[in-house]
PDB file of C-alpha atoms in Angstrom:
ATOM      1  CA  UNK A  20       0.000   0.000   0.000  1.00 44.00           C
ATOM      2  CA  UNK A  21       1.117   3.573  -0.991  1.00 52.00           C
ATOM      3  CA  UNK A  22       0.446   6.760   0.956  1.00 53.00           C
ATOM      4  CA  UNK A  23      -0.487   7.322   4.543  1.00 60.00           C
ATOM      5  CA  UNK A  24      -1.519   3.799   4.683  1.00 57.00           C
ATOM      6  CA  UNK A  25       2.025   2.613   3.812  1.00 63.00           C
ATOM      7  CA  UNK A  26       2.906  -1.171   4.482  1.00 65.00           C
ATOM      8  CA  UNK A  27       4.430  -4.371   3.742  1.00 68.00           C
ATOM      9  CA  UNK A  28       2.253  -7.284   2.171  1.00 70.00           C
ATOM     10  CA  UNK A  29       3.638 -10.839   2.927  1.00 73.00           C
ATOM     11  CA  UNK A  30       2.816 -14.490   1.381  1.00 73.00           C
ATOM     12  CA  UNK A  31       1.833 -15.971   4.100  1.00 80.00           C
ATOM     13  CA  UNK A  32       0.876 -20.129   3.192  1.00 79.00           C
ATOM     14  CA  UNK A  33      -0.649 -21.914   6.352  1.00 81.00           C
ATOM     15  CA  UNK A  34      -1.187 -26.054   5.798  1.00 80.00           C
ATOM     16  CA  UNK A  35      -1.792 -28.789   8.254  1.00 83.00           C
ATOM     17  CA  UNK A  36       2.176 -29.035   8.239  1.00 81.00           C
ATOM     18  CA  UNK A  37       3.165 -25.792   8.692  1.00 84.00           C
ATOM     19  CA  UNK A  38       3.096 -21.851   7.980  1.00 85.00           C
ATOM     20  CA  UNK A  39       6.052 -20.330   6.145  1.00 83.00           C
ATOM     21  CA  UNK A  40       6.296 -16.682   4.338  1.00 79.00           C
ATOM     22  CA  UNK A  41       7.218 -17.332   0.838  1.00 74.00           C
ATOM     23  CA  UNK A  42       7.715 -13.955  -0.935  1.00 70.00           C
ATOM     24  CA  UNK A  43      10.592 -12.802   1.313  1.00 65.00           C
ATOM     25  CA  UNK A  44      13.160 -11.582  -1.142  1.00 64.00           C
ATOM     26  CA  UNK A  45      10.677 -10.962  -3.749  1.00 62.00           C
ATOM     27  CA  UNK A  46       8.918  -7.360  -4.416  1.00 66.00           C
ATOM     28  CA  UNK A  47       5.805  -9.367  -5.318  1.00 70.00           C
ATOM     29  CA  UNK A  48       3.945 -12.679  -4.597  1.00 69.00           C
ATOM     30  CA  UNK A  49       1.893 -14.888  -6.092  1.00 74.00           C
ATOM     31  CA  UNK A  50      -0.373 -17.835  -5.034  1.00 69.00           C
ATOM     32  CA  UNK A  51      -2.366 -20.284  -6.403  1.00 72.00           C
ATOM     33  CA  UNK A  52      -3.964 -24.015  -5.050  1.00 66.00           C
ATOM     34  CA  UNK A  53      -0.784 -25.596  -4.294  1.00 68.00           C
ATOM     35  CA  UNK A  54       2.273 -25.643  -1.946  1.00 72.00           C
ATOM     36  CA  UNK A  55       4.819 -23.416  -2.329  1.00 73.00           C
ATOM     37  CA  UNK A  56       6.962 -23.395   0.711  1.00 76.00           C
ATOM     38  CA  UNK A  57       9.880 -26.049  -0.068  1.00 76.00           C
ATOM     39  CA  UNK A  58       9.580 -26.269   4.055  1.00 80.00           C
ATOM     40  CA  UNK A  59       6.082 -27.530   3.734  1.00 78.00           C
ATOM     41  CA  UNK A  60       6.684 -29.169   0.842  1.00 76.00           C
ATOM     42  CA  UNK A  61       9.259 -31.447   2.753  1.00 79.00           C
ATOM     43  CA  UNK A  62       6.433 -32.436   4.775  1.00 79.00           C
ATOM     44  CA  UNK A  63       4.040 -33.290   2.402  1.00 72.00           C
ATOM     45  CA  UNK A  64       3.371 -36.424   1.306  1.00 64.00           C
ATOM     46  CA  UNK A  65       3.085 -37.025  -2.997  1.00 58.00           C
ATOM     47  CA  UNK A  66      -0.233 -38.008  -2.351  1.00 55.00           C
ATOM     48  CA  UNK A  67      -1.707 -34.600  -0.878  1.00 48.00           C
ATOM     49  CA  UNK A  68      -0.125 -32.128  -3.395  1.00 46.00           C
ATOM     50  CA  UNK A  69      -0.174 -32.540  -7.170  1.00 48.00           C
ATOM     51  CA  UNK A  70       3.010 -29.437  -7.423  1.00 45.00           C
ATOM     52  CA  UNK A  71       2.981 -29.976 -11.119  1.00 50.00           C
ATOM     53  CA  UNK A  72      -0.708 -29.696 -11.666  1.00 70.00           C
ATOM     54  CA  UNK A  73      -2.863 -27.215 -13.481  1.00 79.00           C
ATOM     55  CA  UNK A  74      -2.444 -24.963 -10.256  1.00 81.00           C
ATOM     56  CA  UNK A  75       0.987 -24.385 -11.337  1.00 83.00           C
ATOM     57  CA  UNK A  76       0.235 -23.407 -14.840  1.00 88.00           C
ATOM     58  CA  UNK A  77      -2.036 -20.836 -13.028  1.00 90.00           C
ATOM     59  CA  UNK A  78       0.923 -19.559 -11.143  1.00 88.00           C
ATOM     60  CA  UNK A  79       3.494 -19.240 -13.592  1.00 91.00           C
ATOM     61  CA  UNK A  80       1.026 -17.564 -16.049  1.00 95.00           C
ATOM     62  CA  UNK A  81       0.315 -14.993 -13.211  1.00 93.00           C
ATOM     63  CA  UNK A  82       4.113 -14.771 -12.821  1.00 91.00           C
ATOM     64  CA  UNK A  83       3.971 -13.829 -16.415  1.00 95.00           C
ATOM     65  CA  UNK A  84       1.461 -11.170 -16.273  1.00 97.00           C
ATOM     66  CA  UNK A  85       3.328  -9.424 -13.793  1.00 94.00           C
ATOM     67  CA  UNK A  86       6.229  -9.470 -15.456  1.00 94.00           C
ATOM     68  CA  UNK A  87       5.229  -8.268 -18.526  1.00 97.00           C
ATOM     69  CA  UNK A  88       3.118  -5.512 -16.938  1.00 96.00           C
ATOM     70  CA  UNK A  89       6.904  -4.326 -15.190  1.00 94.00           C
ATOM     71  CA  UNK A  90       8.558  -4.978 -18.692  1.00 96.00           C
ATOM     72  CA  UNK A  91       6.499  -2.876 -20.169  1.00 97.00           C
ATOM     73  CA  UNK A  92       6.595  -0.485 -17.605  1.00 97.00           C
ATOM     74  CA  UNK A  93       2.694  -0.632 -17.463  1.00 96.00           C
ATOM     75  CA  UNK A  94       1.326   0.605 -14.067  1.00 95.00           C
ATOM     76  CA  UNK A  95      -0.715  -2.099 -12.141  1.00 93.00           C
ATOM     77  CA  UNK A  96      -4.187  -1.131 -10.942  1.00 94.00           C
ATOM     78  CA  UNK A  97      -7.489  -2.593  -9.555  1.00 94.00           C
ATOM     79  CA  UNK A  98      -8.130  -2.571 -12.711  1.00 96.00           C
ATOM     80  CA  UNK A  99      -5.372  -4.703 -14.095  1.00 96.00           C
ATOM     81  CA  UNK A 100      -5.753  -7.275 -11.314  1.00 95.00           C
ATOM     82  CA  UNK A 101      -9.372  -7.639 -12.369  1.00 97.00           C
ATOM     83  CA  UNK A 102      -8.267  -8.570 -15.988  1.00 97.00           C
ATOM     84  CA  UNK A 103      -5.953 -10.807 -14.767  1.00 97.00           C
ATOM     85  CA  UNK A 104      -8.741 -12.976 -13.156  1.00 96.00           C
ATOM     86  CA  UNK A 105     -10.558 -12.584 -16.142  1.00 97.00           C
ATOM     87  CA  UNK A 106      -7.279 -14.184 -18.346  1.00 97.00           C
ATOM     88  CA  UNK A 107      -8.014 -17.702 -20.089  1.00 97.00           C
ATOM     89  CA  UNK A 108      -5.334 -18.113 -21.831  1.00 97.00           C
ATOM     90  CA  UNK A 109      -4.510 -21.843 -21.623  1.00 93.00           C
ATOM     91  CA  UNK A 110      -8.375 -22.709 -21.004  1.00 95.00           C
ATOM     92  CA  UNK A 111      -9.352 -25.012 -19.162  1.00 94.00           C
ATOM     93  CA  UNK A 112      -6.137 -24.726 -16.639  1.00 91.00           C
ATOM     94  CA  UNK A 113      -6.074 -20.679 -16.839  1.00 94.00           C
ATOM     95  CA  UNK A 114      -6.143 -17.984 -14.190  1.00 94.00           C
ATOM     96  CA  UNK A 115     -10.188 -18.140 -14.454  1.00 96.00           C
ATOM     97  CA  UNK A 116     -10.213 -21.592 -14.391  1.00 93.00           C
ATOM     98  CA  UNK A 117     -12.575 -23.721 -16.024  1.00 95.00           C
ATOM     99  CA  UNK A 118     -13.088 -27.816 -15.232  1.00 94.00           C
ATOM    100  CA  UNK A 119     -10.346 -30.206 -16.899  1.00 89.00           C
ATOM    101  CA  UNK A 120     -12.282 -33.065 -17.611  1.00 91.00           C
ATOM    102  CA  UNK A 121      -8.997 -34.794 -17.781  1.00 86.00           C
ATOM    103  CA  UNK A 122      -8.294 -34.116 -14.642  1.00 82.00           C
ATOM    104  CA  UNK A 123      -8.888 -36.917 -11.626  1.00 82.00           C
ATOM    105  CA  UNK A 124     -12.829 -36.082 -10.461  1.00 86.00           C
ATOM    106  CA  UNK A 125     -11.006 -34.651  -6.911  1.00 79.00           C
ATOM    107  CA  UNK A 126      -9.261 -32.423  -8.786  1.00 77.00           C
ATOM    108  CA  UNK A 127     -11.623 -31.084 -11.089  1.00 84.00           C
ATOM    109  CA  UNK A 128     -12.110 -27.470 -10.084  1.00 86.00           C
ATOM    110  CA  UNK A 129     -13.217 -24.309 -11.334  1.00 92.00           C
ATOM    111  CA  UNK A 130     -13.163 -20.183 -10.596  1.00 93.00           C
ATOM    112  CA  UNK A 131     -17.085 -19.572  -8.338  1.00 95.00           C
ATOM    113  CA  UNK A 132     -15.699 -15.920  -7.567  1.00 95.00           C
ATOM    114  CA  UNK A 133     -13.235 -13.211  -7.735  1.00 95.00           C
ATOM    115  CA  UNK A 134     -11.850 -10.588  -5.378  1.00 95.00           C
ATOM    116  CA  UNK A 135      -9.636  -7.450  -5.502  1.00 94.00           C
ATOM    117  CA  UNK A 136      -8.251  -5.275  -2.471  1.00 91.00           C
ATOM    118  CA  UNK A 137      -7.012  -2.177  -3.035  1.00 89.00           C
ATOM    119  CA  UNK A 138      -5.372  -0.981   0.070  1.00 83.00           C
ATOM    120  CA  UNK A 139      -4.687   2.848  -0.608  1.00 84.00           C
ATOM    121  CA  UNK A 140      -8.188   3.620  -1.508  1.00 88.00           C
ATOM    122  CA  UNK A 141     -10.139   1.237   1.017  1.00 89.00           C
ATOM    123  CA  UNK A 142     -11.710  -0.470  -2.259  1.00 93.00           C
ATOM    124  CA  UNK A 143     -13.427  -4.183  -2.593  1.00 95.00           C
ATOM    125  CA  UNK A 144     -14.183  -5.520  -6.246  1.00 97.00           C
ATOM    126  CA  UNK A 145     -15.850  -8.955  -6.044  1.00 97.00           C
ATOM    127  CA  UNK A 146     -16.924 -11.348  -8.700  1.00 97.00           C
ATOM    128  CA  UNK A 147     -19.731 -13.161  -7.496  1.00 97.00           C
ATOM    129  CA  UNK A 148     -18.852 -16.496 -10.722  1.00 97.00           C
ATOM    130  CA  UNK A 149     -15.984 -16.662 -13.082  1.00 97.00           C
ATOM    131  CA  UNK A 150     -14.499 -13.405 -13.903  1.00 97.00           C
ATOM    132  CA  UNK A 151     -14.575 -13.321 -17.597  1.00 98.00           C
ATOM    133  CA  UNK A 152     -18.291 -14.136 -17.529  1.00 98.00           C
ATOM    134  CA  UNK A 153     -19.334 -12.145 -14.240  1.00 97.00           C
ATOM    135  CA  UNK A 154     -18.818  -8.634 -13.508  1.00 97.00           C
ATOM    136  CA  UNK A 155     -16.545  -7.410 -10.358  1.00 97.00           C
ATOM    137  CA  UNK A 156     -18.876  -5.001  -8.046  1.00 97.00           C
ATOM    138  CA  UNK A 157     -16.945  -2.536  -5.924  1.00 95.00           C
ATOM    139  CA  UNK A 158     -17.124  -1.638  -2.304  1.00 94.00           C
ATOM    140  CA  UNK A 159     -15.838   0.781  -0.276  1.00 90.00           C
ATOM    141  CA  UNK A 160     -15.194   0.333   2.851  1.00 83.00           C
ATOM    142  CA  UNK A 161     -14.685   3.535   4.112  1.00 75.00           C
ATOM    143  CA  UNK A 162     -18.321   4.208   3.053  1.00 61.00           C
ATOM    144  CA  UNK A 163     -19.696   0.940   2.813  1.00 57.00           C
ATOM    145  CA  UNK A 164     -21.293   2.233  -0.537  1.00 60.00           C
ATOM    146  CA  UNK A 165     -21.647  -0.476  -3.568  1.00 62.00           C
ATOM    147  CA  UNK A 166     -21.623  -0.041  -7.057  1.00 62.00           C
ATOM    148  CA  UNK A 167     -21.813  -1.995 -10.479  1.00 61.00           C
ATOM    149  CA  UNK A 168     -18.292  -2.495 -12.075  1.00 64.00           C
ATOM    150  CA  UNK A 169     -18.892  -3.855 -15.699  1.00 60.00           C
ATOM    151  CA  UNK A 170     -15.929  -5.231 -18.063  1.00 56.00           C
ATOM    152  CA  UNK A 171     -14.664  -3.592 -21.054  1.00 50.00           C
TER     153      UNK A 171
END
């Protein structure tokens, strides 16, 4: 967060065999439905985390999006978090993620909502379904006012 609500954000990833912050030495984080901390990871048996699973196609394409967005030297927004969640590039395993039919039945999942937290200007954007079909409202919390936010 920026201005005169300046802070840190950390990764924090909590699991039945530990917690563990994972974005220390990075300016940014990003998570998605796997295990991260090589900690944890140690812990885990093969059985109770697929690491190489759609869930890390999610997180590497996220990784990418950032990336690109500080190549570019494009400046990240509410707004640009909200089309992230909306991304489907590599359907079904993409950032909105859609069921893989391939997939084992306990691991066929899919995107129900979305959410977005801007900390400098006390906003709330939620998706109430899969982004790229469903439109993010925003709240403010400082006001508790609601309002419609549609896509482009």
């Amino acid at each position: 967060s920026e201005g005169k609500h300046r802070g840190l954000a950390f990764h924090v990833e909590v699991s039945p065999f530990g917690i563990a912050i994972t974005n220390e030495e990075a300016s940014h984080g990003v998570h998605t439905n796997h295990i991260c901390s090589q900690e944890i990871q140690m812990k885990v048996g093969e059985g109770n985390n697929l690491r190489y699973s759609d869930s890390e196609i999610r997180k590497r394409r996220a990784e990418q999006l950032i990336q690109q967005a500080i190549t570019n030297q494009t400046k990240i927004t509410d707004e640009t978090f909200r089309e992230w969640l909306r991304d489907t590039f590599n359907a079904p395993n993409s950032i909105n993620h859609y069921v893989n039919e391939q997939a084992p039945v306990h691991r066929r999942m899919e995107t129900v909502f979305g959410i977005v937290m801007n900390l400098t200007t006390n906003d709330i954007y939620v998706c109430d379904g899969m982004p790229a079909h469903q439109p993010f409202e925003k709240f403010s919390v400082s006001t508790g006012g609601k309002e419609n936010v549609h896509q482009r």
